[in-house]
PDB file of C-alpha atoms in Angstrom:
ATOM      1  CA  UNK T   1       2.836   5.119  11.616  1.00 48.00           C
ATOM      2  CA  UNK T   2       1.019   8.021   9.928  1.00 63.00           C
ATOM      3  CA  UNK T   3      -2.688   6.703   9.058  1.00 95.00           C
ATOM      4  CA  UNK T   4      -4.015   7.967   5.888  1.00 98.00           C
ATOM      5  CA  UNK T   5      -2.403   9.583   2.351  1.00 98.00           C
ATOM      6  CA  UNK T   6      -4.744  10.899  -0.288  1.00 98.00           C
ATOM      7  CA  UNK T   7      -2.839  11.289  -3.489  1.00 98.00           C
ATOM      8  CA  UNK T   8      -4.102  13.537  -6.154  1.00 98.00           C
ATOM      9  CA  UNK T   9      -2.219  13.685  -9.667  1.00 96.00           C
ATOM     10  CA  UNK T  10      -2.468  16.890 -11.714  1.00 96.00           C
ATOM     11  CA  UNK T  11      -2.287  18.923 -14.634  1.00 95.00           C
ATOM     12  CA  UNK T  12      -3.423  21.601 -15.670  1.00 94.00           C
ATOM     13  CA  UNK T  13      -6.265  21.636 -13.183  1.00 95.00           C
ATOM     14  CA  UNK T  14      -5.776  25.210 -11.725  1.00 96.00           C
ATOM     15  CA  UNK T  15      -9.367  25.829 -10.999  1.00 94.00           C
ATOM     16  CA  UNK T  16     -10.433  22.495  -9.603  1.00 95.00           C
ATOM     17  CA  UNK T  17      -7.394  22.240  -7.216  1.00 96.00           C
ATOM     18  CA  UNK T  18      -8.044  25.436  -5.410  1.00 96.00           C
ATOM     19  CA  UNK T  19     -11.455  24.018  -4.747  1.00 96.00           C
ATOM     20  CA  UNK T  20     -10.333  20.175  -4.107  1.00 97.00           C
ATOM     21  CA  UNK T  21      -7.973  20.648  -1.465  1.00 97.00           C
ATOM     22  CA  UNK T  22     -10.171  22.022   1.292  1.00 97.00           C
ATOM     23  CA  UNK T  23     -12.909  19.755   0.738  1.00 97.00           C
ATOM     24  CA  UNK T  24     -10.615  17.126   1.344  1.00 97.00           C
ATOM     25  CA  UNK T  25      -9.060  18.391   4.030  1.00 97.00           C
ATOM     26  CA  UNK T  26     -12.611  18.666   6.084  1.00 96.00           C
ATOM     27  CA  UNK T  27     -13.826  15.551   4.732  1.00 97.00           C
ATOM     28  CA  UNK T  28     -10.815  13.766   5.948  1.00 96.00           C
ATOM     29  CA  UNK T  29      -8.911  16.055   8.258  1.00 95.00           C
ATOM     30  CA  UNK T  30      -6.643  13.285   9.694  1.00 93.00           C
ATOM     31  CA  UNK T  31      -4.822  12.709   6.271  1.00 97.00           C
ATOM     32  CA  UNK T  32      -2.058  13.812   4.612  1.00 98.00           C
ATOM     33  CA  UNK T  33      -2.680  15.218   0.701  1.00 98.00           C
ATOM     34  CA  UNK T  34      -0.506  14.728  -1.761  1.00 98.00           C
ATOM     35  CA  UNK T  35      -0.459  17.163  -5.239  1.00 98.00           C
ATOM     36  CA  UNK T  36       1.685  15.009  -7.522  1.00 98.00           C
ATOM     37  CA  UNK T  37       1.605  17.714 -10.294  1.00 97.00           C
ATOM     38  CA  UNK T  38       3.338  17.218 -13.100  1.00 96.00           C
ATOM     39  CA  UNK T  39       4.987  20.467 -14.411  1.00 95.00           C
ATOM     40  CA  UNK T  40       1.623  21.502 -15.358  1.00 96.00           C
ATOM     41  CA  UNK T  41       1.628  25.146 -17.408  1.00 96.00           C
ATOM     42  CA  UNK T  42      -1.355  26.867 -15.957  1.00 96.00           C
ATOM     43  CA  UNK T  43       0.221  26.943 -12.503  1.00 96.00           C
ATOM     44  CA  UNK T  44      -1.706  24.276 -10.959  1.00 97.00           C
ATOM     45  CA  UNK T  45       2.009  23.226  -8.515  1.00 97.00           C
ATOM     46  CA  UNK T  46       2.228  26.738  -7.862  1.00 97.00           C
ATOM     47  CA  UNK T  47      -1.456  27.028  -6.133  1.00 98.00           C
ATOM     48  CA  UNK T  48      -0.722  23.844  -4.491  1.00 98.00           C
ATOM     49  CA  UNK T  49       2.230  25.220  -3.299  1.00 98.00           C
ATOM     50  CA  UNK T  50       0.316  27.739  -1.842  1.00 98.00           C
ATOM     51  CA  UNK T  51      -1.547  25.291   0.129  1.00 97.00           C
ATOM     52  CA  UNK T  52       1.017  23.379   1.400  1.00 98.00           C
ATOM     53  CA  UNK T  53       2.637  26.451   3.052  1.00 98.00           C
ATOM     54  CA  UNK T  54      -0.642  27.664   5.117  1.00 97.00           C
ATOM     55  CA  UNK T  55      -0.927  23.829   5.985  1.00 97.00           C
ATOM     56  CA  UNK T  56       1.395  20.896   7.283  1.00 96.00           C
ATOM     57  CA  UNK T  57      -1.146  18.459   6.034  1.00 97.00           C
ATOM     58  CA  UNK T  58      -0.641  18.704   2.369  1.00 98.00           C
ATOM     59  CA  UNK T  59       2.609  17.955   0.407  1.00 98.00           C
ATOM     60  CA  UNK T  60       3.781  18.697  -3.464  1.00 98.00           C
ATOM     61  CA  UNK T  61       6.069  16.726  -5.889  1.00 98.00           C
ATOM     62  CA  UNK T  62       6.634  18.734  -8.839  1.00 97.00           C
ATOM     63  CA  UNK T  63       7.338  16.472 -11.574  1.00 95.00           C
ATOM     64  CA  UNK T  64       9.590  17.523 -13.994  1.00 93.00           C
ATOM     65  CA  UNK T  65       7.057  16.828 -17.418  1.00 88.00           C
ATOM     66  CA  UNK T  66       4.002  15.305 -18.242  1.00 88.00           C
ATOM     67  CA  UNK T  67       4.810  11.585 -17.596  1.00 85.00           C
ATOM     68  CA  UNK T  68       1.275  10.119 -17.750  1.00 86.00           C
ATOM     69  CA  UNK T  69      -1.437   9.279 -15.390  1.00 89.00           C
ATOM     70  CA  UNK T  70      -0.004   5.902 -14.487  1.00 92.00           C
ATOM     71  CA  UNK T  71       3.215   7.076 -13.468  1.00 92.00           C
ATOM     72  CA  UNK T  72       2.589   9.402 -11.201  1.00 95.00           C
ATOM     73  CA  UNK T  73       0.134   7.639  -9.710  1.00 96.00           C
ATOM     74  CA  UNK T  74       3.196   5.232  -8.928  1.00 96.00           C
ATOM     75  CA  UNK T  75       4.918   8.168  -7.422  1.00 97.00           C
ATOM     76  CA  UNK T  76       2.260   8.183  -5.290  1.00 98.00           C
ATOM     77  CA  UNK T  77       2.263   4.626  -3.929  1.00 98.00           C
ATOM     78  CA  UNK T  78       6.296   4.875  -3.651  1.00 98.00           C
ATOM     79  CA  UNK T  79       5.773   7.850  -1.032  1.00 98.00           C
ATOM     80  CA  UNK T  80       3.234   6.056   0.839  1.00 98.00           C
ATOM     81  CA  UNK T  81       5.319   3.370   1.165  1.00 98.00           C
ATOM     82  CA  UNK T  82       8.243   4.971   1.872  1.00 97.00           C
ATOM     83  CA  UNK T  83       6.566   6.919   4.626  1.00 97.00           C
ATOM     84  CA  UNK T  84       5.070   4.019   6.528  1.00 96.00           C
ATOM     85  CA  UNK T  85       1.259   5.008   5.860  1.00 98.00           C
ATOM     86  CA  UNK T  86      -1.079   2.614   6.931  1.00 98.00           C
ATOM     87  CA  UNK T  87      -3.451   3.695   3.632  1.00 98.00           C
ATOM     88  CA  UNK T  88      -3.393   5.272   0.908  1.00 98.00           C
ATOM     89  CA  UNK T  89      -6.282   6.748  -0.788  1.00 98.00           C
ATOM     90  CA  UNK T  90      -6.378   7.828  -4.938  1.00 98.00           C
ATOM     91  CA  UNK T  91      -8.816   9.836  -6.657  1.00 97.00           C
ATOM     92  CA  UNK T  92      -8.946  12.492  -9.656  1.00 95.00           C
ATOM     93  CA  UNK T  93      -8.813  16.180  -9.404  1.00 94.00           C
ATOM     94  CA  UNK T  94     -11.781  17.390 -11.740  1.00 92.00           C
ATOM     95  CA  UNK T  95     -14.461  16.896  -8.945  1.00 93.00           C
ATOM     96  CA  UNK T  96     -15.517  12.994 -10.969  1.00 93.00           C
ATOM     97  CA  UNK T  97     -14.587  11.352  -7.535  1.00 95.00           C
ATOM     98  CA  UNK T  98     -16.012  13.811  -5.197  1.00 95.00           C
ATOM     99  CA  UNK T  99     -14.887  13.602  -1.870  1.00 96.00           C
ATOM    100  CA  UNK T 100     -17.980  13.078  -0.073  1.00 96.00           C
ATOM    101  CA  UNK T 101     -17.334   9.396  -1.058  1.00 97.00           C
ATOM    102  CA  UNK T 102     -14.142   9.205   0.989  1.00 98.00           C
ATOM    103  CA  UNK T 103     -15.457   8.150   4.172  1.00 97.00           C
ATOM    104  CA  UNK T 104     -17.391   4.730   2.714  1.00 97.00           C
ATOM    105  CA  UNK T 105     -14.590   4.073   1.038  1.00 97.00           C
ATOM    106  CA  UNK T 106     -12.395   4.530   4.448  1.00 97.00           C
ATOM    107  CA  UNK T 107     -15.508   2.425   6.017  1.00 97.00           C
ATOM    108  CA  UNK T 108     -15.198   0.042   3.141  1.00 97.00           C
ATOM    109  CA  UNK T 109     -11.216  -1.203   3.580  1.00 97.00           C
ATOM    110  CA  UNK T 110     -11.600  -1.703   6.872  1.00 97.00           C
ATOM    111  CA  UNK T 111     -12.524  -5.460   5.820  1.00 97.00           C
ATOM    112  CA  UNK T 112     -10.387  -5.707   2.568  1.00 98.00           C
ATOM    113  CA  UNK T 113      -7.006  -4.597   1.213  1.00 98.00           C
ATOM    114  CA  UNK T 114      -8.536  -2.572  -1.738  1.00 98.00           C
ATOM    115  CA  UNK T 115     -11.788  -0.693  -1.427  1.00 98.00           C
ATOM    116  CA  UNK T 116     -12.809   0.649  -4.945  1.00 98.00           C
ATOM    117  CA  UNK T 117     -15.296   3.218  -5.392  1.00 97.00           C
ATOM    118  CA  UNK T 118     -17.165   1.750  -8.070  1.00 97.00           C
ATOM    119  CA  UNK T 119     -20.023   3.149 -10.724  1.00 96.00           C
ATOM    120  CA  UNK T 120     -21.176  -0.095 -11.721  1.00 96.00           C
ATOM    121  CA  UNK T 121     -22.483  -1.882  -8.617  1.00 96.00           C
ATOM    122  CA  UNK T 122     -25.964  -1.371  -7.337  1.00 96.00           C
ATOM    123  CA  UNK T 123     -26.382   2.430  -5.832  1.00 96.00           C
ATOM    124  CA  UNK T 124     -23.666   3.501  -8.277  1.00 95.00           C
ATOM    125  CA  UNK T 125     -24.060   5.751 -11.824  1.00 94.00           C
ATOM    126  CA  UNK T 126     -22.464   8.492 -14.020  1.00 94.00           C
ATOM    127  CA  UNK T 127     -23.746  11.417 -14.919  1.00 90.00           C
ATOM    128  CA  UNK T 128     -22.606  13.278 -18.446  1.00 86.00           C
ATOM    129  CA  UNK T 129     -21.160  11.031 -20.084  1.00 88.00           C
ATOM    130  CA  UNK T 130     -22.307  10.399 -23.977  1.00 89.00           C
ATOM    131  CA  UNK T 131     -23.443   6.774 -25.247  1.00 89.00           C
ATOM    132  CA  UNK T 132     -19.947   6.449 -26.906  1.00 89.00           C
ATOM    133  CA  UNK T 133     -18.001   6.786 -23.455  1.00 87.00           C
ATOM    134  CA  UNK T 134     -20.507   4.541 -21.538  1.00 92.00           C
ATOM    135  CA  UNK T 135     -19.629   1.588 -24.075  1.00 91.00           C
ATOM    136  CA  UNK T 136     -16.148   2.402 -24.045  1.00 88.00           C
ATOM    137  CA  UNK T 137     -16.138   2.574 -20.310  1.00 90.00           C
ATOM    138  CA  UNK T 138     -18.260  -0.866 -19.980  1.00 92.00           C
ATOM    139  CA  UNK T 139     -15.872  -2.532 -23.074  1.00 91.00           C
ATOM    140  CA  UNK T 140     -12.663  -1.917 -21.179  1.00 91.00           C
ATOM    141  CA  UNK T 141     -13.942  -3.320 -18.088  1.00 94.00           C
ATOM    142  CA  UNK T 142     -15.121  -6.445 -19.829  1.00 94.00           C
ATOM    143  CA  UNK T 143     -12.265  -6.976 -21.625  1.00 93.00           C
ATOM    144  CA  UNK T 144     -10.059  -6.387 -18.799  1.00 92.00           C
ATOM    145  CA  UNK T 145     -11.892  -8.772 -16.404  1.00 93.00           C
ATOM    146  CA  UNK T 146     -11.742 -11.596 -18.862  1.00 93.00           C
ATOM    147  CA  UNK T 147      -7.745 -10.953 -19.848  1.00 94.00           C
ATOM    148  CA  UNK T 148      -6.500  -9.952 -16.449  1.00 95.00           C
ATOM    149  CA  UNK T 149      -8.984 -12.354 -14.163  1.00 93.00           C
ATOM    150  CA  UNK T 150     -10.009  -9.923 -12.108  1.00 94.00           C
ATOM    151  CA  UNK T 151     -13.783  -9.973 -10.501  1.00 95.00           C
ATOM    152  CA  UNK T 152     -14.400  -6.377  -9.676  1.00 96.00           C
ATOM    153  CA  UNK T 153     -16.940  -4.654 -11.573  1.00 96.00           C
ATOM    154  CA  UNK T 154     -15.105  -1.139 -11.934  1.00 97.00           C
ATOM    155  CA  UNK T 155     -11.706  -2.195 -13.204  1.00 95.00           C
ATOM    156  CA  UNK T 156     -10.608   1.147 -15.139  1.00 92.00           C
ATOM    157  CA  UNK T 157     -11.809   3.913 -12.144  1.00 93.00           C
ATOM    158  CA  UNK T 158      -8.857   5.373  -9.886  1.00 94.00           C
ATOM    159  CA  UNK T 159     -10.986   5.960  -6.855  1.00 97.00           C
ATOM    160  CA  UNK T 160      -9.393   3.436  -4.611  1.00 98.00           C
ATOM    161  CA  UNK T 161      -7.868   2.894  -1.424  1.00 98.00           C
ATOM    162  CA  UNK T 162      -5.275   1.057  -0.471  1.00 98.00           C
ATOM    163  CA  UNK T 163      -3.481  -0.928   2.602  1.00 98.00           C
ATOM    164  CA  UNK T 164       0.041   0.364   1.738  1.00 98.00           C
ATOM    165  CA  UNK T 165       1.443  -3.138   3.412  1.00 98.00           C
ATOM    166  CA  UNK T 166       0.043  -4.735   0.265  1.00 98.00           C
ATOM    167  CA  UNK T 167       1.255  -2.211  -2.244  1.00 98.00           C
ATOM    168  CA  UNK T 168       4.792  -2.428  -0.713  1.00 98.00           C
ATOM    169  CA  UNK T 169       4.617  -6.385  -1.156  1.00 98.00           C
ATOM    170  CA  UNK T 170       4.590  -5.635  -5.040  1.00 97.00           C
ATOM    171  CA  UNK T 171       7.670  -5.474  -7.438  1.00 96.00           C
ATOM    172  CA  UNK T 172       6.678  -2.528  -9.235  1.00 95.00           C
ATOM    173  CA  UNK T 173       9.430  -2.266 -10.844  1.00 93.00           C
ATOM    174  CA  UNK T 174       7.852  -4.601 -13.430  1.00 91.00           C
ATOM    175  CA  UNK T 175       4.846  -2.285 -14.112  1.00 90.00           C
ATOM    176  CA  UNK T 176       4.311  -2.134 -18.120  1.00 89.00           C
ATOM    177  CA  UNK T 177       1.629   0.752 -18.123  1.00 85.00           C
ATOM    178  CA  UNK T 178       2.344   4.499 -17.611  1.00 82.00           C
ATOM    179  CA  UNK T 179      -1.095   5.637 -18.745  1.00 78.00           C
ATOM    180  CA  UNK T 180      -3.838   4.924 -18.108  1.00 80.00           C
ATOM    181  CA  UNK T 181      -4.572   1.030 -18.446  1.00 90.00           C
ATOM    182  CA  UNK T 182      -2.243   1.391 -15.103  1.00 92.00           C
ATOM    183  CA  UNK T 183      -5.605   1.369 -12.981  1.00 94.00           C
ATOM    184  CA  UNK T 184      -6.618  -2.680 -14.816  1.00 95.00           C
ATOM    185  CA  UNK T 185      -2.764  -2.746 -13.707  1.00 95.00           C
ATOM    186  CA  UNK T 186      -3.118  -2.102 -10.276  1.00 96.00           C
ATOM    187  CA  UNK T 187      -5.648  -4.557  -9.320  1.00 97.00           C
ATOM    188  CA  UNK T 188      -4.026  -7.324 -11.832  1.00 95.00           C
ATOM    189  CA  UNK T 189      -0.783  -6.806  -9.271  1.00 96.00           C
ATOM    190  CA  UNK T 190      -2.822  -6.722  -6.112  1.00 97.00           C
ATOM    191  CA  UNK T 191      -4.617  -9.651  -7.072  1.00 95.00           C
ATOM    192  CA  UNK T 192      -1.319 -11.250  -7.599  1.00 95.00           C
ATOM    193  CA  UNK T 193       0.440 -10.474  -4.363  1.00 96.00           C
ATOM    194  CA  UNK T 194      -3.229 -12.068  -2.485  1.00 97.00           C
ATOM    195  CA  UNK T 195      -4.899  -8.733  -2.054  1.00 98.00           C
ATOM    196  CA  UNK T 196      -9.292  -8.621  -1.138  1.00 98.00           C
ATOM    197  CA  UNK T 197     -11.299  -6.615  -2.885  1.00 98.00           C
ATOM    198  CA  UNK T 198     -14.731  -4.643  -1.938  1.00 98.00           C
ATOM    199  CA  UNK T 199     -16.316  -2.214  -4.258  1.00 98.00           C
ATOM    200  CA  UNK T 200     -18.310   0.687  -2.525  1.00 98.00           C
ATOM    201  CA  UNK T 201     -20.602   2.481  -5.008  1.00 97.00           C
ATOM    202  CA  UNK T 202     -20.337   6.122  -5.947  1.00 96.00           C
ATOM    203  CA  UNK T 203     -21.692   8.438  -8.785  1.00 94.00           C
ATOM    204  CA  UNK T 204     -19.412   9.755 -11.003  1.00 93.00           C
ATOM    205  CA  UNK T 205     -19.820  12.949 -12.217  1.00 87.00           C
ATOM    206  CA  UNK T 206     -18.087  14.358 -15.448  1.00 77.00           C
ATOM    207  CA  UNK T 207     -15.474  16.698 -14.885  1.00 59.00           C
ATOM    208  CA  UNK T 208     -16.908  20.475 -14.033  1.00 59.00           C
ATOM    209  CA  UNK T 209     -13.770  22.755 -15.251  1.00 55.00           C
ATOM    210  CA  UNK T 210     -11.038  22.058 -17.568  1.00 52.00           C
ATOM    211  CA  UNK T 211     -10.718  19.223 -20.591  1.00 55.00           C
ATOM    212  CA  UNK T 212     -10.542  15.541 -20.166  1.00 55.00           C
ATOM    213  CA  UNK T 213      -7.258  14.162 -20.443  1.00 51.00           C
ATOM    214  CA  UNK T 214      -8.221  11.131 -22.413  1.00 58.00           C
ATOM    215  CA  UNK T 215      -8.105  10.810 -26.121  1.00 56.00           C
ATOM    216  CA  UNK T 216      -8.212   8.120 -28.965  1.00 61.00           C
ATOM    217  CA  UNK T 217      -4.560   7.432 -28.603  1.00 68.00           C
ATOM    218  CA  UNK T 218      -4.457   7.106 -24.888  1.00 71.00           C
ATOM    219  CA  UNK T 219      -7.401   4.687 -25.808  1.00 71.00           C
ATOM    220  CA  UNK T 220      -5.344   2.680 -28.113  1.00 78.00           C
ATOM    221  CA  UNK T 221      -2.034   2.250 -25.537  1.00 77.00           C
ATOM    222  CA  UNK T 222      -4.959   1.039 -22.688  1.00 81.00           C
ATOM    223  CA  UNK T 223      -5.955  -1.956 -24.718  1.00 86.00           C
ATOM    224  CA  UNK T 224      -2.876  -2.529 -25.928  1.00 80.00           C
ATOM    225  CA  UNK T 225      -1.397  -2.524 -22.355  1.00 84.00           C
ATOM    226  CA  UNK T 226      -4.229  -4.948 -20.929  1.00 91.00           C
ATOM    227  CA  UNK T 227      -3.615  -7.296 -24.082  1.00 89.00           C
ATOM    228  CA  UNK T 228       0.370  -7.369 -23.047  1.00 88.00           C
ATOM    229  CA  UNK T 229      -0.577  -7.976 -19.118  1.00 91.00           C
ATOM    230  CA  UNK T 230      -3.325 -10.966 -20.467  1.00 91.00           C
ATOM    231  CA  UNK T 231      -0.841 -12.777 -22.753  1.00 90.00           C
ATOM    232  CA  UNK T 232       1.663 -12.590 -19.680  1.00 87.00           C
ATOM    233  CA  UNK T 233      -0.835 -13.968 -17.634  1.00 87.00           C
ATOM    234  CA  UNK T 234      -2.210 -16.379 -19.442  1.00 82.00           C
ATOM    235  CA  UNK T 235       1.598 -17.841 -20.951  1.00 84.00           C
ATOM    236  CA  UNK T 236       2.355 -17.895 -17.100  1.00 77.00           C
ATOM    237  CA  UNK T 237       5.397 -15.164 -18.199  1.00 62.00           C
ATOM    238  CA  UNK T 238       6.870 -12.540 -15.981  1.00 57.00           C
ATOM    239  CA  UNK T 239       4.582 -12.571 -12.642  1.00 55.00           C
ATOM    240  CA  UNK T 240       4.733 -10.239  -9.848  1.00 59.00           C
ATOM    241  CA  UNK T 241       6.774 -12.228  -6.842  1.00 51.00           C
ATOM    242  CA  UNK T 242       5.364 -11.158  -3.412  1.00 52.00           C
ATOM    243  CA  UNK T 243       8.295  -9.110  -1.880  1.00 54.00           C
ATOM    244  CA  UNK T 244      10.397 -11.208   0.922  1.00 44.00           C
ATOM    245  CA  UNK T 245       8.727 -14.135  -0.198  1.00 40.00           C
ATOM    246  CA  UNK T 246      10.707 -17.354  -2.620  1.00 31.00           C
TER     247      UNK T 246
END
């Protein structure tokens, strides 16, 4: 069984890919990247493609348009699973998760089913961020603990990783959100199929090159999406059934 996967979904992040890849291939040498890029117009598959020729370590799906954050992340956890890793390890490609948090979050699962590298547990922080995206950031999480359940601090970060025995025990076929209220998602599912938690702090730095992704609209589908996953929740609706389990 191959040990460790770290998926990384792009686009348009050219610059910061050329410089992502071989930090995280010294940082973690024993994994196996993943570029899920999805068709993005600056060339970003193209350099990753580059990569993946000079080394047998990293791999590239080229999606075929912009899908949203959540879904390719899903790609993600469907190749893991469908190539037996034993974990599988998410984070962003701006250089916001930066890989010298890998190995405490590697440290970290080896006593839980999700480690989460979290910014709002003691010894974690963010750095560039204006008042308006702090209270945003802190709202979401809020809300999302209190509709969803869930007890982890740092509900809305992707910097996770994952025993891929857990995420293959999880019907995600049934997955509402695409974008990116599929990270409150995630955990609302793990929680569901009996997964343990540990958050491992980290500072979060705002992106260095490129534009954020995330706009008012994106915003707007995230709470909506939450709200949809709390009523179903709380109305004991649709739940996720643990695979091979009645």
């Amino acid at each position: 069984m191959p040990h460790l996967l770290i998926t990384v979904c792009t686009y348009n992040e050219l610059d910061n890919i050329r410089l992502l890849i071989p930090q995280l291939r010294e940082v973690a040498p024993q994994a196996d990247v993943l570029i899920l890029d999805d068709n993005s117009p600056d060339g970003t598959g193209q350099a990753a493609d580059e990569f993946a020729a000079q080394d047998d370590h990293v791999r590239v799906i080229h999606r075929p348009f912009k899908l949203g954050i959540g879904a390719a992340t899903l790609a993600g956890f469907r190749y893991g699973i469908q190539h037996d890793y034993e974990l599988l390890l998410n984070l962003d490609a701006d250089f916001s998760h930066h890989p010298r948090h890998i190995p405490a979050l590697l440290d970290c699962v080896k006593t839980c089913d999700v480690s989460i590298g979290s910014r709002y547990v003691p010894g974690g922080g963010i750095s560039g961020w204006s008042w308006t995206r702090h209270v945003m950031s802190r709202g979401v999480n809020v809300y999302s603990r209190l509709l969803l359940g869930l007890k982890t601090r740092d509900c809305s970060g992707s910097f996770r990783c994952y025993r891929v025995a857990k995420l293959a025990e999880i019907d995600w076929d049934q997955t509402l959100a695409m974008g990116y209220a599929f990270e409150e998602e995630v955990l609302y599912r793990c929680r569901q199929v009996g997964c343990t938690f540990q958050e491992t702090p980290i500072h979060f730095e705002d992106r260095r090159l490129g534009r954020t992704k995330i706009s008012g609209r994106e915003v707007m589908i995230a709470i909506w999406m939450i709200l949809r996953l709390g009523i179903q929740r709380l109305t004991g609706g649709k739940k996720n059934s643990p695979r091979g389990r009645s």
